[in-house]
PDB file of C-alpha atoms and ligand atoms in Angstrom:
ATOM      1  CA  MET A   1       4.195   0.943 -25.841  1.00  0.00           C
ATOM      2  CA  ASN A   2       4.912  -1.975 -28.213  1.00  0.00           C
ATOM      3  CA  GLN A   3       5.282  -5.543 -27.276  1.00  0.00           C
ATOM      4  CA  GLU A   4       9.060  -5.689 -27.860  1.00  0.00           C
ATOM      5  CA  MET A   5       9.533  -2.651 -25.421  1.00  0.00           C
ATOM      6  CA  GLN A   6       7.344  -4.404 -22.913  1.00  0.00           C
ATOM      7  CA  ASP A   7       9.387  -7.638 -23.148  1.00  0.00           C
ATOM      8  CA  ARG A   8      12.574  -5.581 -22.687  1.00  0.00           C
ATOM      9  CA  ILE A   9      11.173  -3.964 -19.622  1.00  0.00           C
ATOM     10  CA  GLU A  10      10.049  -7.283 -18.100  1.00  0.00           C
ATOM     11  CA  ALA A  11      13.407  -8.900 -18.919  1.00  0.00           C
ATOM     12  CA  SER A  12      15.418  -6.079 -17.283  1.00  0.00           C
ATOM     13  CA  VAL A  13      13.459  -6.090 -13.989  1.00  0.00           C
ATOM     14  CA  THR A  14      16.254  -6.370 -11.440  1.00  0.00           C
ATOM     15  CA  ARG A  15      15.830  -7.851  -8.012  1.00  0.00           C
ATOM     16  CA  VAL A  16      18.527  -7.990  -5.273  1.00  0.00           C
ATOM     17  CA  PHE A  17      18.114  -9.181  -1.714  1.00  0.00           C
ATOM     18  CA  LYS A  18      20.265  -7.985   1.141  1.00  0.00           C
ATOM     19  CA  ALA A  19      20.515  -8.867   4.856  1.00  0.00           C
ATOM     20  CA  VAL A  20      20.279  -5.744   7.087  1.00  0.00           C
ATOM     21  CA  PHE A  21      23.484  -6.205   9.128  1.00  0.00           C
ATOM     22  CA  PRO A  22      24.858  -3.585  11.636  1.00  0.00           C
ATOM     23  CA  ASP A  23      27.251  -2.071   9.037  1.00  0.00           C
ATOM     24  CA  THR A  24      24.199  -0.413   7.290  1.00  0.00           C
ATOM     25  CA  THR A  25      22.238   0.805  10.279  1.00  0.00           C
ATOM     26  CA  ASN A  26      22.139   3.996  12.336  1.00  0.00           C
ATOM     27  CA  HIS A  27      21.931   4.722  16.120  1.00  0.00           C
ATOM     28  CA  HIS A  28      18.153   3.852  15.972  1.00  0.00           C
ATOM     29  CA  ASN A  29      19.130   0.340  14.874  1.00  0.00           C
ATOM     30  CA  THR A  30      17.321   0.975  11.509  1.00  0.00           C
ATOM     31  CA  MET A  31      18.979   1.395   8.055  1.00  0.00           C
ATOM     32  CA  PHE A  32      20.744   4.615   7.409  1.00  0.00           C
ATOM     33  CA  GLY A  33      18.890   6.660   4.670  1.00  0.00           C
ATOM     34  CA  GLY A  34      21.993   7.524   2.762  1.00  0.00           C
ATOM     35  CA  THR A  35      22.954   3.790   2.436  1.00  0.00           C
ATOM     36  CA  VAL A  36      19.441   3.082   1.232  1.00  0.00           C
ATOM     37  CA  MET A  37      19.632   5.782  -1.475  1.00  0.00           C
ATOM     38  CA  SER A  38      23.014   4.518  -2.577  1.00  0.00           C
ATOM     39  CA  MET A  39      21.619   1.004  -2.930  1.00  0.00           C
ATOM     40  CA  MET A  40      18.571   2.316  -4.901  1.00  0.00           C
ATOM     41  CA  ASP A  41      20.836   4.233  -7.196  1.00  0.00           C
ATOM     42  CA  GLU A  42      22.833   1.160  -7.910  1.00  0.00           C
ATOM     43  CA  ILE A  43      19.748  -0.978  -8.647  1.00  0.00           C
ATOM     44  CA  ALA A  44      18.518   1.784 -10.915  1.00  0.00           C
ATOM     45  CA  PHE A  45      21.839   1.805 -12.671  1.00  0.00           C
ATOM     46  CA  MET A  46      21.814  -2.023 -13.071  1.00  0.00           C
ATOM     47  CA  THR A  47      18.245  -1.979 -14.350  1.00  0.00           C
ATOM     48  CA  ALA A  48      18.983   0.697 -16.887  1.00  0.00           C
ATOM     49  CA  THR A  49      22.158  -1.041 -18.069  1.00  0.00           C
ATOM     50  CA  ARG A  50      20.368  -4.392 -18.435  1.00  0.00           C
ATOM     51  CA  PHE A  51      17.556  -2.633 -20.382  1.00  0.00           C
ATOM     52  CA  CYS A  52      19.743  -0.948 -23.025  1.00  0.00           C
ATOM     53  CA  ARG A  53      23.352  -2.461 -22.625  1.00  0.00           C
ATOM     54  CA  LYS A  54      24.782   0.996 -22.994  1.00  0.00           C
ATOM     55  CA  GLY A  55      26.943   3.334 -20.737  1.00  0.00           C
ATOM     56  CA  ILE A  56      24.619   4.870 -18.197  1.00  0.00           C
ATOM     57  CA  VAL A  57      24.811   7.705 -15.686  1.00  0.00           C
ATOM     58  CA  THR A  58      22.222   8.975 -13.143  1.00  0.00           C
ATOM     59  CA  VAL A  59      21.141  12.493 -13.980  1.00  0.00           C
ATOM     60  CA  SER A  60      18.251  12.955 -11.449  1.00  0.00           C
ATOM     61  CA  SER A  61      16.129  11.420  -8.708  1.00  0.00           C
ATOM     62  CA  ASP A  62      12.518  12.215  -8.038  1.00  0.00           C
ATOM     63  CA  LYS A  63      11.085  12.278  -4.521  1.00  0.00           C
ATOM     64  CA  ILE A  64      11.984   9.169  -2.426  1.00  0.00           C
ATOM     65  CA  ASP A  65       9.384   8.045   0.163  1.00  0.00           C
ATOM     66  CA  PHE A  66      10.779   6.279   3.246  1.00  0.00           C
ATOM     67  CA  ASN A  67       7.351   5.059   4.518  1.00  0.00           C
ATOM     68  CA  LYS A  68       8.676   2.484   6.903  1.00  0.00           C
ATOM     69  CA  ALA A  69      11.979   2.205   8.953  1.00  0.00           C
ATOM     70  CA  ILE A  70      13.946  -0.836   7.876  1.00  0.00           C
ATOM     71  CA  PRO A  71      15.089  -2.693  11.131  1.00  0.00           C
ATOM     72  CA  ALA A  72      18.337  -4.412  11.631  1.00  0.00           C
ATOM     73  CA  GLY A  73      18.075  -8.208  11.404  1.00  0.00           C
ATOM     74  CA  THR A  74      15.592  -8.206   8.571  1.00  0.00           C
ATOM     75  CA  LEU A  75      15.988  -8.986   4.828  1.00  0.00           C
ATOM     76  CA  ILE A  76      15.284  -6.432   2.072  1.00  0.00           C
ATOM     77  CA  GLU A  77      14.450  -6.988  -1.553  1.00  0.00           C
ATOM     78  CA  LEU A  78      15.177  -3.978  -3.933  1.00  0.00           C
ATOM     79  CA  ILE A  79      13.289  -4.270  -7.245  1.00  0.00           C
ATOM     80  CA  GLY A  80      14.097  -1.908 -10.267  1.00  0.00           C
ATOM     81  CA  LYS A  81      11.825  -1.515 -13.253  1.00  0.00           C
ATOM     82  CA  VAL A  82      11.857   0.810 -16.206  1.00  0.00           C
ATOM     83  CA  THR A  83       8.871   2.936 -16.229  1.00  0.00           C
ATOM     84  CA  TYR A  84       9.629   5.438 -19.067  1.00  0.00           C
ATOM     85  CA  VAL A  85      11.828   5.412 -22.104  1.00  0.00           C
ATOM     86  CA  GLY A  86      12.800   8.682 -23.665  1.00  0.00           C
ATOM     87  CA  ARG A  87      15.264   9.619 -26.442  1.00  0.00           C
ATOM     88  CA  THR A  88      18.522   9.463 -24.446  1.00  0.00           C
ATOM     89  CA  SER A  89      16.936   9.110 -20.972  1.00  0.00           C
ATOM     90  CA  LEU A  90      14.942   6.577 -19.106  1.00  0.00           C
ATOM     91  CA  LYS A  91      13.253   6.411 -15.771  1.00  0.00           C
ATOM     92  CA  VAL A  92      13.578   3.524 -13.341  1.00  0.00           C
ATOM     93  CA  ARG A  93      11.274   2.948 -10.246  1.00  0.00           C
ATOM     94  CA  VAL A  94      12.938   1.294  -7.353  1.00  0.00           C
ATOM     95  CA  ASP A  95      10.918  -0.247  -4.596  1.00  0.00           C
ATOM     96  CA  ILE A  96      12.255  -1.783  -1.394  1.00  0.00           C
ATOM     97  CA  PHE A  97      10.404  -4.503   0.510  1.00  0.00           C
ATOM     98  CA  ILE A  98      11.196  -5.640   4.115  1.00  0.00           C
ATOM     99  CA  GLU A  99      10.921  -9.339   4.867  1.00  0.00           C
ATOM    100  CA  ASP A 100      11.068 -10.813   8.372  1.00  0.00           C
ATOM    101  CA  MET A 101      13.779 -13.484   8.617  1.00  0.00           C
ATOM    102  CA  TYR A 102      11.650 -15.766  10.750  1.00  0.00           C
ATOM    103  CA  SER A 103       8.120 -15.277   9.367  1.00  0.00           C
ATOM    104  CA  ASP A 104       6.421 -14.708   6.013  1.00  0.00           C
ATOM    105  CA  ARG A 105       5.673 -11.052   6.830  1.00  0.00           C
ATOM    106  CA  ARG A 106       6.684  -8.717   3.975  1.00  0.00           C
ATOM    107  CA  GLU A 107       5.856  -4.954   3.395  1.00  0.00           C
ATOM    108  CA  LYS A 108       6.875  -2.188   1.154  1.00  0.00           C
ATOM    109  CA  ALA A 109       9.172   0.290   2.799  1.00  0.00           C
ATOM    110  CA  VAL A 110      10.643   2.725   0.394  1.00  0.00           C
ATOM    111  CA  SER A 111      10.081   3.786  -3.231  1.00  0.00           C
ATOM    112  CA  GLY A 112      11.565   6.303  -5.665  1.00  0.00           C
ATOM    113  CA  THR A 113      12.232   7.024  -9.232  1.00  0.00           C
ATOM    114  CA  PHE A 114      15.586   7.789 -10.835  1.00  0.00           C
ATOM    115  CA  THR A 115      16.318   9.307 -14.287  1.00  0.00           C
ATOM    116  CA  LEU A 116      19.389   7.976 -16.096  1.00  0.00           C
ATOM    117  CA  VAL A 117      20.995   8.855 -19.398  1.00  0.00           C
ATOM    118  CA  ALA A 118      22.593   6.602 -21.930  1.00  0.00           C
ATOM    119  CA  ILE A 119      26.075   7.912 -22.746  1.00  0.00           C
ATOM    120  CA  ASP A 120      28.779   7.074 -25.380  1.00  0.00           C
ATOM    121  CA  LYS A 121      31.537   5.361 -23.448  1.00  0.00           C
ATOM    122  CA  GLU A 122      34.224   7.358 -25.295  1.00  0.00           C
ATOM    123  CA  THR A 123      32.742  10.908 -25.346  1.00  0.00           C
ATOM    124  CA  ASN A 124      30.460  10.702 -22.352  1.00  0.00           C
ATOM    125  CA  LYS A 125      27.722  12.466 -24.474  1.00  0.00           C
ATOM    126  CA  PRO A 126      24.059  11.311 -24.434  1.00  0.00           C
ATOM    127  CA  VAL A 127      23.165   8.693 -27.072  1.00  0.00           C
ATOM    128  CA  MET A 128      19.766   7.084 -27.948  1.00  0.00           C
ATOM    129  CA  VAL A 129      18.614   4.642 -25.359  1.00  0.00           C
ATOM    130  CA  LEU A 130      17.508   2.214 -28.022  1.00  0.00           C
ATOM    131  CA  SER A 131      19.146   2.161 -31.450  1.00  0.00           C
TER     132      SER A 131
HETATM  133  C1  COA B 201      23.725  13.133 -17.949  1.00  0.00           C
HETATM  134  C2  COA B 201      24.477  14.169 -18.881  1.00  0.00           C
HETATM  135  C3  COA B 201      25.481  13.412 -19.763  1.00  0.00           C
HETATM  136  C4  COA B 201      23.386  14.782 -19.687  1.00  0.00           C
HETATM  137  O1  COA B 201      23.992  15.728 -20.427  1.00  0.00           O
HETATM  138  P1  COA B 201      23.123  17.017 -21.099  1.00  0.00           P
HETATM  139  O2  COA B 201      24.049  17.929 -21.810  1.00  0.00           O
HETATM  140  O3  COA B 201      22.283  17.599 -19.967  1.00  0.00           O
HETATM  141  O4  COA B 201      22.216  16.257 -22.070  1.00  0.00           O
HETATM  142  P2  COA B 201      20.847  16.711 -22.657  1.00  0.00           P
HETATM  143  O5  COA B 201      20.412  18.085 -22.269  1.00  0.00           O
HETATM  144  O6  COA B 201      20.903  16.291 -24.100  1.00  0.00           O
HETATM  145  O7  COA B 201      19.812  15.694 -21.947  1.00  0.00           O
HETATM  146  C5  COA B 201      19.863  14.290 -22.151  1.00  0.00           C
HETATM  147  C6  COA B 201      18.654  13.722 -21.570  1.00  0.00           C
HETATM  148  O8  COA B 201      18.586  13.834 -20.121  1.00  0.00           O
HETATM  149  C7  COA B 201      17.460  14.452 -19.699  1.00  0.00           C
HETATM  150  N1  COA B 201      17.849  15.293 -18.603  1.00  0.00           N
HETATM  151  C8  COA B 201      18.822  16.201 -18.514  1.00  0.00           C
HETATM  152  N2  COA B 201      18.916  16.682 -17.308  1.00  0.00           N
HETATM  153  C9  COA B 201      17.849  16.233 -16.625  1.00  0.00           C
HETATM  154  C10 COA B 201      17.345  16.398 -15.214  1.00  0.00           C
HETATM  155  N3  COA B 201      17.936  17.174 -14.337  1.00  0.00           N
HETATM  156  N4  COA B 201      16.302  15.637 -14.849  1.00  0.00           N
HETATM  157  C11 COA B 201      15.671  14.827 -15.712  1.00  0.00           C
HETATM  158  N5  COA B 201      16.119  14.601 -17.017  1.00  0.00           N
HETATM  159  C12 COA B 201      17.163  15.313 -17.438  1.00  0.00           C
HETATM  160  C13 COA B 201      16.927  15.271 -20.884  1.00  0.00           C
HETATM  161  O9  COA B 201      15.551  15.497 -20.817  1.00  0.00           O
HETATM  162  C14 COA B 201      17.292  14.366 -22.034  1.00  0.00           C
HETATM  163  O10 COA B 201      16.362  13.266 -22.095  1.00  0.00           O
HETATM  164  P3  COA B 201      15.757  12.729 -23.518  1.00  0.00           P
HETATM  165  O11 COA B 201      16.880  12.680 -24.535  1.00  0.00           O
HETATM  166  O12 COA B 201      15.184  11.404 -23.157  1.00  0.00           O
HETATM  167  O13 COA B 201      14.716  13.791 -23.978  1.00  0.00           O
HETATM  168  C15 COA B 201      25.241  15.211 -18.049  1.00  0.00           C
HETATM  169  O14 COA B 201      24.335  16.010 -17.370  1.00  0.00           O
HETATM  170  C16 COA B 201      26.169  14.565 -16.955  1.00  0.00           C
HETATM  171  O15 COA B 201      27.192  14.025 -17.359  1.00  0.00           O
HETATM  172  N6  COA B 201      25.781  14.606 -15.710  1.00  0.00           N
HETATM  173  C17 COA B 201      26.590  13.927 -14.699  1.00  0.00           C
HETATM  174  C18 COA B 201      26.124  12.499 -14.477  1.00  0.00           C
HETATM  175  C19 COA B 201      26.911  11.778 -13.407  1.00  0.00           C
HETATM  176  O16 COA B 201      28.026  11.925 -13.277  1.00  0.00           O
HETATM  177  N7  COA B 201      26.080  11.092 -12.607  1.00  0.00           N
HETATM  178  C20 COA B 201      26.633  10.317 -11.562  1.00  0.00           C
HETATM  179  C21 COA B 201      26.218  10.877 -10.204  1.00  0.00           C
HETATM  180  S1  COA B 201      27.252  12.270  -9.782  1.00  0.00           S
END
Protein backbone atom coordinates (compact mmCIF):
# COMPACT_ATOMS: atom_id res chain seq x y z
CA MET A 1 0.00 0.00 0.00
CA ASN A 2 1.52 3.34 -1.04
CA GLN A 3 1.95 6.40 1.18
CA GLU A 4 -0.87 8.35 -0.49
CA MET A 5 -3.30 5.49 0.22
CA GLN A 6 -2.13 5.26 3.83
CA ASP A 7 -2.56 9.02 4.27
CA ARG A 8 -6.09 8.78 2.83
CA ILE A 9 -6.92 5.94 5.21
CA GLU A 10 -5.66 7.90 8.22
CA ALA A 11 -7.49 11.07 7.12
CA SER A 12 -10.78 9.18 6.78
CA VAL A 13 -10.70 7.47 10.19
CA THR A 14 -14.11 8.44 11.61
CA ARG A 15 -14.85 8.72 15.34
CA VAL A 16 -18.24 9.40 16.88
CA PHE A 17 -19.20 9.49 20.56
CA LYS A 18 -22.70 8.77 21.82
CA ALA A 19 -24.29 8.76 25.28
CA VAL A 20 -26.12 5.49 25.99
CA PHE A 21 -29.53 6.83 26.97
CA PRO A 22 -32.68 4.70 27.53
CA ASP A 23 -33.95 5.16 23.96
CA THR A 24 -31.22 2.77 22.73
CA THR A 25 -31.41 0.07 25.42
CA ASN A 26 -33.33 -3.20 25.86
CA HIS A 27 -35.07 -4.77 28.87
CA HIS A 28 -31.63 -5.83 30.26
CA ASN A 29 -30.71 -2.13 30.45
CA THR A 30 -27.95 -2.64 27.87
CA MET A 31 -27.80 -1.45 24.27
CA PHE A 32 -30.08 -3.25 21.80
CA GLY A 33 -27.94 -5.15 19.24
CA GLY A 34 -29.97 -3.98 16.24
CA THR A 35 -29.38 -0.36 17.20
CA VAL A 36 -25.65 -1.06 17.60
CA MET A 37 -25.50 -2.61 14.12
CA SER A 38 -27.33 0.35 12.62
CA MET A 39 -24.84 2.76 14.22
CA MET A 40 -21.93 0.63 12.96
CA ASP A 41 -23.28 0.64 9.40
CA GLU A 42 -23.64 4.43 9.56
CA ILE A 43 -20.03 4.86 10.74
CA ALA A 44 -18.85 2.47 8.00
CA PHE A 45 -20.81 4.53 5.47
CA MET A 46 -19.35 7.82 6.71
CA THR A 47 -15.81 6.40 6.74
CA ALA A 48 -16.10 5.04 3.18
CA THR A 49 -17.65 8.29 1.95
CA ARG A 50 -14.91 10.39 3.56
CA PHE A 51 -12.30 8.02 2.04
CA CYS A 52 -13.46 8.29 -1.58
CA ARG A 53 -16.08 11.10 -1.71
CA LYS A 54 -18.33 9.01 -3.97
CA GLY A 55 -21.80 7.50 -3.64
CA ILE A 56 -21.59 4.53 -1.27
CA VAL A 57 -23.85 1.57 -0.46
CA THR A 58 -23.32 -1.30 1.97
CA VAL A 59 -23.16 -4.66 0.18
CA SER A 60 -22.14 -6.99 3.01
CA SER A 61 -21.17 -7.29 6.64
CA ASP A 62 -18.76 -9.86 8.06
CA LYS A 63 -19.13 -11.43 11.49
CA ILE A 64 -19.91 -8.88 14.22
CA ASP A 65 -18.56 -9.74 17.66
CA PHE A 66 -20.48 -8.40 20.64
CA ASN A 67 -17.88 -9.19 23.30
CA LYS A 68 -19.23 -6.96 26.08
CA ALA A 69 -22.71 -5.69 26.85
CA ILE A 70 -22.94 -1.90 26.64
CA PRO A 71 -24.67 -0.63 29.82
CA ALA A 72 -27.09 2.29 29.91
CA GLY A 73 -25.48 5.39 31.36
CA THR A 74 -22.10 4.93 29.67
CA LEU A 75 -20.47 6.67 26.73
CA ILE A 76 -19.48 4.83 23.57
CA GLU A 77 -16.98 5.73 20.88
CA LEU A 78 -17.40 4.20 17.41
CA ILE A 79 -14.28 4.21 15.22
CA GLY A 80 -14.35 3.38 11.50
CA LYS A 81 -11.21 2.68 9.50
CA VAL A 82 -10.70 1.50 5.92
CA THR A 83 -8.85 -1.84 5.96
CA TYR A 84 -8.98 -2.87 2.29
CA VAL A 85 -9.47 -1.09 -1.02
CA GLY A 86 -10.62 -3.12 -4.02
CA ARG A 87 -11.63 -1.99 -7.49
CA THR A 88 -15.17 -0.79 -6.73
CA SER A 89 -15.48 -2.05 -3.15
CA LEU A 90 -13.76 -1.31 0.13
CA LYS A 91 -13.83 -2.76 3.63
CA VAL A 92 -14.29 -0.73 6.78
CA ARG A 93 -13.63 -2.09 10.26
CA VAL A 94 -15.77 -0.61 13.01
CA ASP A 95 -14.81 -0.90 16.68
CA ILE A 96 -16.91 0.29 19.61
CA PHE A 97 -15.35 1.24 22.93
CA ILE A 98 -17.28 1.73 26.19
CA GLU A 99 -16.22 4.55 28.48
CA ASP A 100 -17.47 5.06 32.01
CA MET A 101 -18.91 8.51 32.51
CA TYR A 102 -17.34 8.97 35.96
CA SER A 103 -13.97 7.20 35.67
CA ASP A 104 -11.26 6.73 33.04
CA ARG A 105 -12.25 3.09 32.48
CA ARG A 106 -12.46 2.22 28.77
CA GLU A 107 -12.77 -1.14 27.02
CA LYS A 108 -13.53 -2.51 23.59
CA ALA A 109 -17.04 -3.97 23.35
CA VAL A 110 -17.92 -4.69 19.72
CA SER A 111 -16.13 -5.04 16.40
CA GLY A 112 -17.10 -5.90 12.85
CA THR A 113 -16.23 -5.30 9.22
CA PHE A 114 -18.47 -3.99 6.46
CA THR A 115 -18.00 -4.11 2.69
CA LEU A 116 -19.22 -1.09 0.80
CA VAL A 117 -19.36 -0.32 -2.91
CA ALA A 118 -18.78 2.99 -4.66
CA ILE A 119 -21.65 3.72 -7.05
CA ASP A 120 -22.43 6.25 -9.74
CA LYS A 121 -25.06 8.58 -8.29
CA GLU A 122 -27.09 8.62 -11.55
CA THR A 123 -27.06 4.93 -12.53
CA ASN A 124 -26.41 3.29 -9.11
CA LYS A 125 -23.83 1.04 -10.86
CA PRO A 126 -20.43 0.29 -9.29
CA VAL A 127 -17.58 2.70 -10.11
CA MET A 128 -13.88 2.67 -9.21
CA VAL A 129 -13.30 3.57 -5.55
CA LEU A 130 -10.35 5.77 -6.49
CA SER A 131 -10.08 7.38 -9.92
C1 LIG B 1 -23.74 -2.96 -4.35
C2 LIG B 1 -24.24 -3.27 -5.75
C3 LIG B 1 -24.38 -1.95 -6.55
C4 LIG B 1 -23.18 -4.17 -6.41
O1 LIG B 1 -23.66 -4.51 -7.65
P1 LIG B 1 -23.09 -5.83 -8.39
O2 LIG B 1 -23.77 -5.93 -9.69
O3 LIG B 1 -23.12 -6.99 -7.44
O4 LIG B 1 -21.61 -5.38 -8.66
P2 LIG B 1 -20.34 -6.28 -8.92
O5 LIG B 1 -20.65 -7.73 -9.07
O6 LIG B 1 -19.62 -5.56 -10.04
O7 LIG B 1 -19.50 -6.10 -7.58
C5 LIG B 1 -19.02 -4.83 -7.20
C6 LIG B 1 -18.02 -5.02 -6.07
O8 LIG B 1 -18.72 -5.46 -4.92
C7 LIG B 1 -18.17 -6.68 -4.44
N1 LIG B 1 -19.27 -7.46 -3.92
C8 LIG B 1 -20.45 -7.73 -4.53
N2 LIG B 1 -21.23 -8.47 -3.73
C9 LIG B 1 -20.53 -8.68 -2.59
C10 LIG B 1 -20.80 -9.37 -1.36
N3 LIG B 1 -21.95 -10.00 -1.14
N4 LIG B 1 -19.84 -9.37 -0.41
C11 LIG B 1 -18.67 -8.74 -0.59
N5 LIG B 1 -18.36 -8.04 -1.73
C12 LIG B 1 -19.27 -8.03 -2.71
C13 LIG B 1 -17.50 -7.31 -5.65
O9 LIG B 1 -16.48 -8.22 -5.24
C14 LIG B 1 -16.95 -6.08 -6.33
O10 LIG B 1 -15.76 -5.64 -5.68
P3 LIG B 1 -14.44 -5.13 -6.49
O11 LIG B 1 -14.90 -4.26 -7.62
O12 LIG B 1 -13.68 -4.34 -5.46
O13 LIG B 1 -13.73 -6.35 -6.94
C15 LIG B 1 -25.62 -4.01 -5.73
O14 LIG B 1 -25.42 -5.32 -5.20
C16 LIG B 1 -26.63 -3.28 -4.87
O15 LIG B 1 -27.15 -2.24 -5.28
N6 LIG B 1 -26.93 -3.81 -3.68
C17 LIG B 1 -27.85 -3.13 -2.75
C18 LIG B 1 -27.06 -2.15 -1.88
C19 LIG B 1 -27.95 -1.46 -0.87
O16 LIG B 1 -29.04 -1.03 -1.18
N7 LIG B 1 -27.45 -1.38 0.37
C20 LIG B 1 -28.16 -0.75 1.43
C21 LIG B 1 -28.63 -1.74 2.43
S1 LIG B 1 -30.12 -2.55 1.93
